[in-house]
Amino acid sequence: MASASSNKNKFYFSHFNIRSLCSDFDSFSDYVAAEAFDIYGLSETWLSEPLSSNNFKIHNYNLVRKDRDGRGGGVAFYVVNSLKFQVIDTSAQQSALEQLWIRTKINGKIICFGTLYRPPMANLASSLDDLENAIVSFLPDCDVVMFGGDLNVDMLEAGSPGCSAINQFFNKYNLTQLVQSPTRISQFGGKLIDVLVTSNPKLISDVQVINMDNISDHHLVLTDLDLQKNRVPISYRTYRDYSHFVLTDFVNDLFNVNWQNIFNMTNIDQMITFFQKNITDVFNIHAPLKTSRFSKPPAPWITDNIKFMMKLRQKALTRYKKLKTDTSLYEYKQLRNLVTSAVRNEKKLILNINLD
């Protein structure tokens, strides 16, 4: 299995309830070395603060973890070294849901990856509330959301209250659950409690459930994302360039047109043609037609007000570069933060409209 470092178009993301990283670390480390997926999301790591991350190093991977404050639980990521990422803060939550999120950029796409664990006795409604708060906080700023987790709800029991609540939550945010077969087998049968969820199922080409009974009684769930860089079709737009338009010069040239000629014409079509041609000729002098090439996709959240704010921000930056004073730096930062906040709010508004 190739990792993203050797194949930029394919990206492999997995989730595994390991039920103690300590007890089977060597076996898990060997598996990682053999398969080399890009991200391994783990739940029930059973790590605690006294246990140093140095004891759980895997070659070519970075470990980021979020231990439970107490016995058991815990979530973590092993992320391939070639991938730069940031941890997303989700500390403000009320339920017992354990979640860890990272943000990264691959082939121009901003992707937020998560790994989750909901303890069996944790209130499901409160857990979904905390998951919702986390997703809403970063959804407007990312292109793809992808997470795996053990929710301790059998997703094969479609009519159960727990399964219905989770599916309703997924539908609300246009999320798709990818795993379709049992992920934990016991003497009482199989249950699908380990999920993989994405906001863009079109990127998914394969989903696997892999038996890991030499390490845990949970199966590892794996998917690959096709992250080819989308080429935006190049378009050309023709418009009038008013950057050097001077109204007084424009009006003077209109007055200089010999409009009396129109009274010598008897054909109405000829009059209209004369009028249109002279108006157009004057416009072509003062606001000539210009054709530009556009290769960026439209951004509906960039409103006229935001464009105006961006101009003010750019002027403030230019002023700071010239003056190099604390006051000019403060003014620039204020405008920069104002633009960032406005763009984020517009994105959220568009997202809510689309959801409704």
Short mmCIF file of C-alpha atoms in Angstrom, two decimals:
data_model
loop_
_atom_site.label_atom_id
_atom_site.label_comp_id
_atom_site.label_asym_id
_atom_site.label_seq_id
_atom_site.Cartn_x
_atom_site.Cartn_y
_atom_site.Cartn_z
CA MET A 1 0.00 0.00 0.00
CA ALA A 2 1.51 3.32 -1.06
CA SER A 3 1.37 6.45 1.06
CA ALA A 4 0.68 10.00 -0.07
CA SER A 5 4.38 10.75 0.01
CA SER A 6 4.89 8.44 -3.00
CA ASN A 7 1.50 8.92 -4.67
CA LYS A 8 0.17 12.45 -4.39
CA ASN A 9 -3.25 11.58 -5.76
CA LYS A 10 -4.12 8.76 -3.34
CA PHE A 11 -4.38 9.35 0.38
CA TYR A 12 -5.02 6.56 2.89
CA PHE A 13 -6.89 7.29 6.11
CA SER A 14 -7.71 4.67 8.73
CA HIS A 15 -9.29 4.36 12.14
CA PHE A 16 -8.61 1.63 14.66
CA ASN A 17 -9.89 1.05 18.19
CA ILE A 18 -6.66 -0.44 19.46
CA ARG A 19 -7.78 -1.08 23.06
CA SER A 20 -4.40 -0.23 24.60
CA LEU A 21 -1.47 0.99 22.56
CA CYS A 22 0.85 -0.14 25.33
CA SER A 23 0.02 -3.84 25.30
CA ASP A 24 0.37 -4.39 21.54
CA PHE A 25 2.59 -1.52 20.44
CA ASP A 26 5.18 -3.76 18.75
CA SER A 27 2.54 -5.56 16.68
CA PHE A 28 0.88 -2.29 15.72
CA SER A 29 4.23 -0.69 14.86
CA ASP A 30 5.07 -3.61 12.57
CA TYR A 31 1.69 -3.26 10.87
CA VAL A 32 2.22 0.47 10.30
CA ALA A 33 5.66 -0.16 8.83
CA ALA A 34 4.27 -2.80 6.47
CA GLU A 35 1.19 -0.91 5.24
CA ALA A 36 2.35 2.73 5.48
CA PHE A 37 -1.04 4.44 5.42
CA ASP A 38 -0.89 8.23 5.63
CA ILE A 39 -2.94 8.71 8.79
CA TYR A 40 -3.85 6.24 11.50
CA GLY A 41 -6.58 7.50 13.81
CA LEU A 42 -6.71 5.57 17.08
CA SER A 43 -9.26 5.30 19.86
CA GLU A 44 -8.99 3.69 23.30
CA THR A 45 -5.24 4.19 23.39
CA TRP A 46 -5.31 3.88 27.20
CA LEU A 47 -2.36 6.25 27.43
CA SER A 48 -1.85 8.62 30.34
CA GLU A 49 0.36 11.62 31.03
CA PRO A 50 3.19 9.70 32.77
CA LEU A 51 3.71 7.65 29.59
CA SER A 52 6.06 9.59 27.32
CA SER A 53 5.35 9.74 23.58
CA ASN A 54 9.00 8.80 23.07
CA ASN A 55 8.04 5.27 24.08
CA PHE A 56 5.61 5.05 21.16
CA LYS A 57 7.63 6.43 18.28
CA ILE A 58 7.11 4.87 14.85
CA HIS A 59 9.62 5.58 12.11
CA ASN A 60 8.42 8.19 9.57
CA TYR A 61 5.36 9.14 11.67
CA ASN A 62 4.43 11.91 14.09
CA LEU A 63 2.31 11.01 17.09
CA VAL A 64 -0.26 13.47 18.41
CA ARG A 65 -2.43 12.30 21.29
CA LYS A 66 -5.24 13.36 23.58
CA ASP A 67 -5.33 11.22 26.71
CA ARG A 68 -8.33 10.76 28.92
CA ASP A 69 -8.11 12.46 32.29
CA GLY A 70 -8.43 9.17 34.11
CA ARG A 71 -8.33 5.48 33.32
CA GLY A 72 -8.81 4.07 29.80
CA GLY A 73 -10.07 5.93 26.74
CA GLY A 74 -7.85 8.31 24.82
CA VAL A 75 -7.53 9.16 21.12
CA ALA A 76 -4.48 9.74 18.93
CA PHE A 77 -3.14 10.15 15.42
CA TYR A 78 -0.08 8.76 13.72
CA VAL A 79 0.55 11.12 10.79
CA VAL A 80 3.15 10.46 8.09
CA ASN A 81 6.15 12.81 8.45
CA SER A 82 5.76 14.29 4.97
CA LEU A 83 2.37 15.77 5.89
CA LYS A 84 2.27 19.12 7.68
CA PHE A 85 -0.71 19.63 9.97
CA GLN A 86 -2.17 21.71 12.79
CA VAL A 87 -4.12 20.45 15.79
CA ILE A 88 -7.60 22.02 16.05
CA ASP A 89 -8.65 23.09 19.53
CA THR A 90 -11.85 21.32 20.65
CA SER A 91 -11.27 21.62 24.39
CA ALA A 92 -14.53 23.46 25.13
CA GLN A 93 -16.98 20.58 25.43
CA GLN A 94 -19.46 19.28 27.98
CA SER A 95 -19.86 15.56 27.23
CA ALA A 96 -17.62 12.52 27.65
CA LEU A 97 -17.00 12.34 23.90
CA GLU A 98 -13.27 12.13 23.17
CA GLN A 99 -12.24 13.77 19.91
CA LEU A 100 -9.04 14.94 18.28
CA TRP A 101 -8.93 16.95 15.06
CA ILE A 102 -6.14 18.07 12.75
CA ARG A 103 -6.13 20.38 9.73
CA THR A 104 -3.89 19.84 6.71
CA LYS A 105 -3.63 20.84 3.07
CA ILE A 106 -3.22 18.30 0.28
CA ASN A 107 -3.12 19.21 -3.41
CA GLY A 108 -4.77 22.54 -2.70
CA LYS A 109 -7.58 21.05 -0.57
CA ILE A 110 -7.90 21.95 3.11
CA ILE A 111 -8.93 18.77 4.92
CA CYS A 112 -9.92 18.34 8.56
CA PHE A 113 -9.35 14.82 9.92
CA GLY A 114 -10.83 13.60 13.18
CA THR A 115 -10.64 10.56 15.42
CA LEU A 116 -13.39 9.96 18.00
CA TYR A 117 -14.37 7.73 20.86
CA ARG A 118 -17.72 7.78 22.66
CA PRO A 119 -17.72 5.65 25.83
CA PRO A 120 -20.70 3.26 26.01
CA MET A 121 -22.32 5.10 28.93
CA ALA A 122 -21.76 8.61 27.53
CA ASN A 123 -24.96 10.48 26.68
CA LEU A 124 -25.38 10.28 22.90
CA ALA A 125 -27.26 13.58 22.49
CA SER A 126 -24.61 15.51 24.45
CA SER A 127 -21.84 13.77 22.50
CA LEU A 128 -23.43 14.76 19.19
CA ASP A 129 -23.79 18.33 20.46
CA ASP A 130 -20.05 18.48 21.15
CA LEU A 131 -19.28 16.90 17.79
CA GLU A 132 -21.53 19.47 16.12
CA ASN A 133 -19.81 22.37 17.91
CA ALA A 134 -16.43 21.10 16.75
CA ILE A 135 -17.45 20.58 13.12
CA VAL A 136 -19.28 23.91 12.83
CA SER A 137 -16.20 25.74 14.13
CA PHE A 138 -13.98 24.66 11.23
CA LEU A 139 -16.37 23.52 8.49
CA PRO A 140 -16.54 26.93 6.74
CA ASP A 141 -12.74 27.00 6.44
CA CYS A 142 -12.13 23.51 5.05
CA ASP A 143 -12.91 21.73 1.80
CA VAL A 144 -13.30 18.20 3.15
CA VAL A 145 -14.19 16.76 6.56
CA MET A 146 -13.09 13.17 7.22
CA PHE A 147 -13.25 11.34 10.53
CA GLY A 148 -13.24 7.88 11.99
CA GLY A 149 -14.39 6.73 15.37
CA ASP A 150 -15.95 4.21 17.69
CA LEU A 151 -19.37 5.64 18.53
CA ASN A 152 -20.54 2.53 20.41
CA VAL A 153 -23.78 2.49 18.42
CA ASP A 154 -24.49 -0.38 16.04
CA MET A 155 -25.05 1.31 12.68
CA LEU A 156 -26.51 -1.94 11.30
CA GLU A 157 -29.58 -1.46 13.53
CA ALA A 158 -31.12 1.16 11.28
CA GLY A 159 -34.30 1.53 13.33
CA SER A 160 -32.68 1.93 16.74
CA PRO A 161 -32.88 5.33 18.50
CA GLY A 162 -29.09 5.66 18.59
CA CYS A 163 -28.59 4.84 14.92
CA SER A 164 -31.46 7.14 13.92
CA ALA A 165 -30.01 10.04 15.94
CA ILE A 166 -26.57 9.62 14.37
CA ASN A 167 -27.94 9.33 10.83
CA GLN A 168 -30.06 12.42 11.41
CA PHE A 169 -26.94 14.28 12.52
CA PHE A 170 -25.01 13.11 9.45
CA ASN A 171 -27.85 14.17 7.15
CA LYS A 172 -27.99 17.60 8.76
CA TYR A 173 -24.38 18.30 7.77
CA ASN A 174 -24.44 16.34 4.50
CA LEU A 175 -22.03 13.72 5.87
CA THR A 176 -21.78 10.16 4.56
CA GLN A 177 -20.94 7.09 6.66
CA LEU A 178 -18.82 4.76 4.51
CA VAL A 179 -18.45 1.47 6.43
CA GLN A 180 -21.12 -1.13 5.60
CA SER A 181 -19.98 -4.33 7.36
CA PRO A 182 -19.42 -5.33 11.02
CA THR A 183 -16.31 -3.97 12.71
CA ARG A 184 -16.48 -5.94 15.95
CA ILE A 185 -17.26 -9.64 16.12
CA SER A 186 -18.27 -11.41 19.33
CA GLN A 187 -20.06 -14.61 20.32
CA PHE A 188 -23.30 -12.66 19.99
CA GLY A 189 -22.65 -11.66 16.39
CA GLY A 190 -21.20 -8.69 14.53
CA LYS A 191 -21.74 -4.99 15.14
CA LEU A 192 -20.80 -1.96 13.09
CA ILE A 193 -19.63 0.50 15.74
CA ASP A 194 -16.45 1.82 14.07
CA VAL A 195 -17.28 4.36 11.38
CA LEU A 196 -15.62 6.38 8.66
CA VAL A 197 -17.44 9.58 7.75
CA THR A 198 -16.79 12.14 5.02
CA SER A 199 -18.32 15.33 3.69
CA ASN A 200 -17.36 14.38 0.11
CA PRO A 201 -18.03 10.73 -0.81
CA LYS A 202 -17.09 11.47 -4.43
CA LEU A 203 -13.44 11.44 -3.34
CA ILE A 204 -13.72 7.89 -1.99
CA SER A 205 -12.76 5.00 -4.25
CA ASP A 206 -12.51 2.15 -1.73
CA VAL A 207 -13.45 1.22 1.85
CA GLN A 208 -12.00 -1.78 3.68
CA VAL A 209 -12.66 -3.49 7.01
CA ILE A 210 -9.47 -5.30 8.07
CA ASN A 211 -9.30 -8.04 10.70
CA MET A 212 -6.82 -7.11 13.44
CA ASP A 213 -7.61 -9.83 15.98
CA ASN A 214 -3.93 -10.26 16.83
CA ILE A 215 -4.08 -6.75 18.36
CA SER A 216 -7.70 -5.89 19.20
CA ASP A 217 -11.24 -7.26 19.02
CA HIS A 218 -12.09 -4.31 16.75
CA HIS A 219 -11.38 -4.32 13.02
CA LEU A 220 -9.41 -1.51 11.41
CA VAL A 221 -11.44 0.56 8.94
CA LEU A 222 -9.64 2.09 5.98
CA THR A 223 -10.48 4.33 3.06
CA ASP A 224 -8.55 5.99 0.30
CA LEU A 225 -9.25 9.46 -0.97
CA ASP A 226 -8.63 10.51 -4.54
CA LEU A 227 -7.11 13.94 -4.06
CA GLN A 228 -6.09 14.85 -7.58
CA LYS A 229 -5.70 18.57 -7.89
CA ASN A 230 -8.76 19.92 -9.64
CA ARG A 231 -8.03 22.11 -12.60
CA VAL A 232 -10.47 24.97 -12.72
CA PRO A 233 -11.53 25.66 -16.32
CA ILE A 234 -9.98 28.84 -17.64
CA SER A 235 -12.53 31.46 -18.60
CA TYR A 236 -12.25 34.82 -20.31
CA ARG A 237 -14.36 37.84 -19.46
CA THR A 238 -14.68 41.05 -21.42
CA TYR A 239 -15.51 44.23 -19.55
CA ARG A 240 -14.97 47.97 -19.69
CA ASP A 241 -11.93 49.30 -17.89
CA TYR A 242 -12.89 52.39 -15.89
CA SER A 243 -9.56 52.67 -14.08
CA HIS A 244 -8.59 55.83 -16.05
CA PHE A 245 -12.09 57.18 -16.63
CA VAL A 246 -12.45 60.97 -16.24
CA LEU A 247 -16.06 62.10 -16.34
CA THR A 248 -15.38 65.67 -17.54
CA ASP A 249 -13.29 64.44 -20.50
CA PHE A 250 -15.97 61.90 -21.36
CA VAL A 251 -18.71 64.55 -21.34
CA ASN A 252 -16.61 66.96 -23.45
CA ASP A 253 -16.08 64.31 -26.13
CA LEU A 254 -19.80 63.61 -26.19
CA PHE A 255 -20.47 67.33 -26.78
CA ASN A 256 -17.94 67.33 -29.63
CA VAL A 257 -19.94 64.76 -31.58
CA ASN A 258 -21.86 66.38 -34.44
CA TRP A 259 -25.29 65.28 -33.25
CA GLN A 260 -27.00 67.58 -35.79
CA ASN A 261 -26.37 64.94 -38.46
CA ILE A 262 -29.12 62.82 -36.98
CA PHE A 263 -31.73 65.38 -38.12
CA ASN A 264 -30.69 64.87 -41.73
CA MET A 265 -31.63 61.20 -41.56
CA THR A 266 -35.07 59.90 -42.49
CA ASN A 267 -34.63 56.21 -41.60
CA ILE A 268 -35.16 55.37 -37.92
CA ASP A 269 -32.74 52.41 -38.06
CA GLN A 270 -30.06 54.68 -39.47
CA MET A 271 -30.64 57.16 -36.62
CA ILE A 272 -30.32 54.43 -33.98
CA THR A 273 -27.14 53.11 -35.59
CA PHE A 274 -25.64 56.62 -35.69
CA PHE A 275 -26.49 57.23 -32.03
CA GLN A 276 -25.17 53.85 -30.80
CA LYS A 277 -21.96 54.07 -32.82
CA ASN A 278 -21.01 57.51 -31.53
CA ILE A 279 -21.80 56.65 -27.92
CA THR A 280 -19.77 53.44 -28.21
CA ASP A 281 -16.84 55.21 -29.86
CA VAL A 282 -16.61 57.69 -26.99
CA PHE A 283 -16.84 54.90 -24.42
CA ASN A 284 -14.08 53.00 -26.23
CA ILE A 285 -11.78 56.00 -25.82
CA HIS A 286 -12.41 56.60 -22.11
CA ALA A 287 -13.36 53.10 -20.90
CA PRO A 288 -11.93 50.66 -23.45
CA LEU A 289 -13.00 47.03 -23.58
CA LYS A 290 -10.59 44.68 -21.86
CA THR A 291 -10.48 40.88 -21.86
CA SER A 292 -8.96 39.08 -18.87
CA ARG A 293 -8.27 35.46 -18.11
CA PHE A 294 -9.76 33.96 -14.93
CA SER A 295 -8.69 30.61 -13.53
CA LYS A 296 -9.95 30.84 -9.94
CA PRO A 297 -13.37 29.41 -9.02
CA PRO A 298 -16.03 31.91 -7.94
CA ALA A 299 -16.15 32.72 -4.24
CA PRO A 300 -19.74 33.76 -3.44
CA TRP A 301 -18.80 34.84 0.07
CA ILE A 302 -16.56 37.64 -1.26
CA THR A 303 -19.21 40.36 -1.29
CA ASP A 304 -18.79 43.98 -2.39
CA ASN A 305 -18.45 45.04 1.25
CA ILE A 306 -15.70 42.49 1.84
CA LYS A 307 -13.90 43.62 -1.33
CA PHE A 308 -14.00 47.18 0.00
CA MET A 309 -12.64 46.01 3.36
CA MET A 310 -9.86 44.13 1.55
CA LYS A 311 -8.86 47.35 -0.22
CA LEU A 312 -8.69 49.15 3.11
CA ARG A 313 -6.61 46.30 4.54
CA GLN A 314 -4.20 46.50 1.59
CA LYS A 315 -3.85 50.27 2.00
CA ALA A 316 -3.13 49.79 5.70
CA LEU A 317 -0.46 47.20 4.87
CA THR A 318 1.15 49.56 2.36
CA ARG A 319 1.10 52.35 4.95
CA TYR A 320 2.72 50.10 7.56
CA LYS A 321 5.48 49.02 5.15
CA LYS A 322 6.21 52.69 4.51
CA LEU A 323 5.99 54.05 8.08
CA LYS A 324 7.02 51.00 10.17
CA THR A 325 5.28 52.41 13.25
CA ASP A 326 3.39 50.58 16.01
CA THR A 327 0.26 52.58 15.20
CA SER A 328 0.27 51.64 11.51
CA LEU A 329 0.93 48.00 12.41
CA TYR A 330 -1.99 48.02 14.85
CA GLU A 331 -4.31 49.54 12.22
CA TYR A 332 -3.29 46.89 9.68
CA LYS A 333 -3.84 44.02 12.14
CA GLN A 334 -7.26 45.38 13.10
CA LEU A 335 -8.36 45.51 9.46
CA ARG A 336 -6.81 42.11 8.71
CA ASN A 337 -8.72 40.51 11.59
CA LEU A 338 -11.90 42.31 10.54
CA VAL A 339 -11.64 40.91 7.00
CA THR A 340 -10.91 37.40 8.28
CA SER A 341 -13.93 37.52 10.58
CA ALA A 342 -16.20 38.90 7.84
CA VAL A 343 -15.16 36.19 5.35
CA ARG A 344 -15.71 33.47 7.95
CA ASN A 345 -19.18 34.81 8.79
CA GLU A 346 -20.17 35.03 5.11
CA LYS A 347 -19.02 31.42 4.56
CA LYS A 348 -21.09 30.27 7.54
CA LEU A 349 -24.12 32.15 6.20
CA ILE A 350 -23.80 30.50 2.77
CA LEU A 351 -23.30 27.11 4.43
CA ASN A 352 -26.46 27.53 6.53
CA ILE A 353 -28.46 28.60 3.47
CA ASN A 354 -27.30 25.50 1.59
CA LEU A 355 -28.16 23.26 4.57
CA ASP A 356 -31.64 24.74 4.84
#
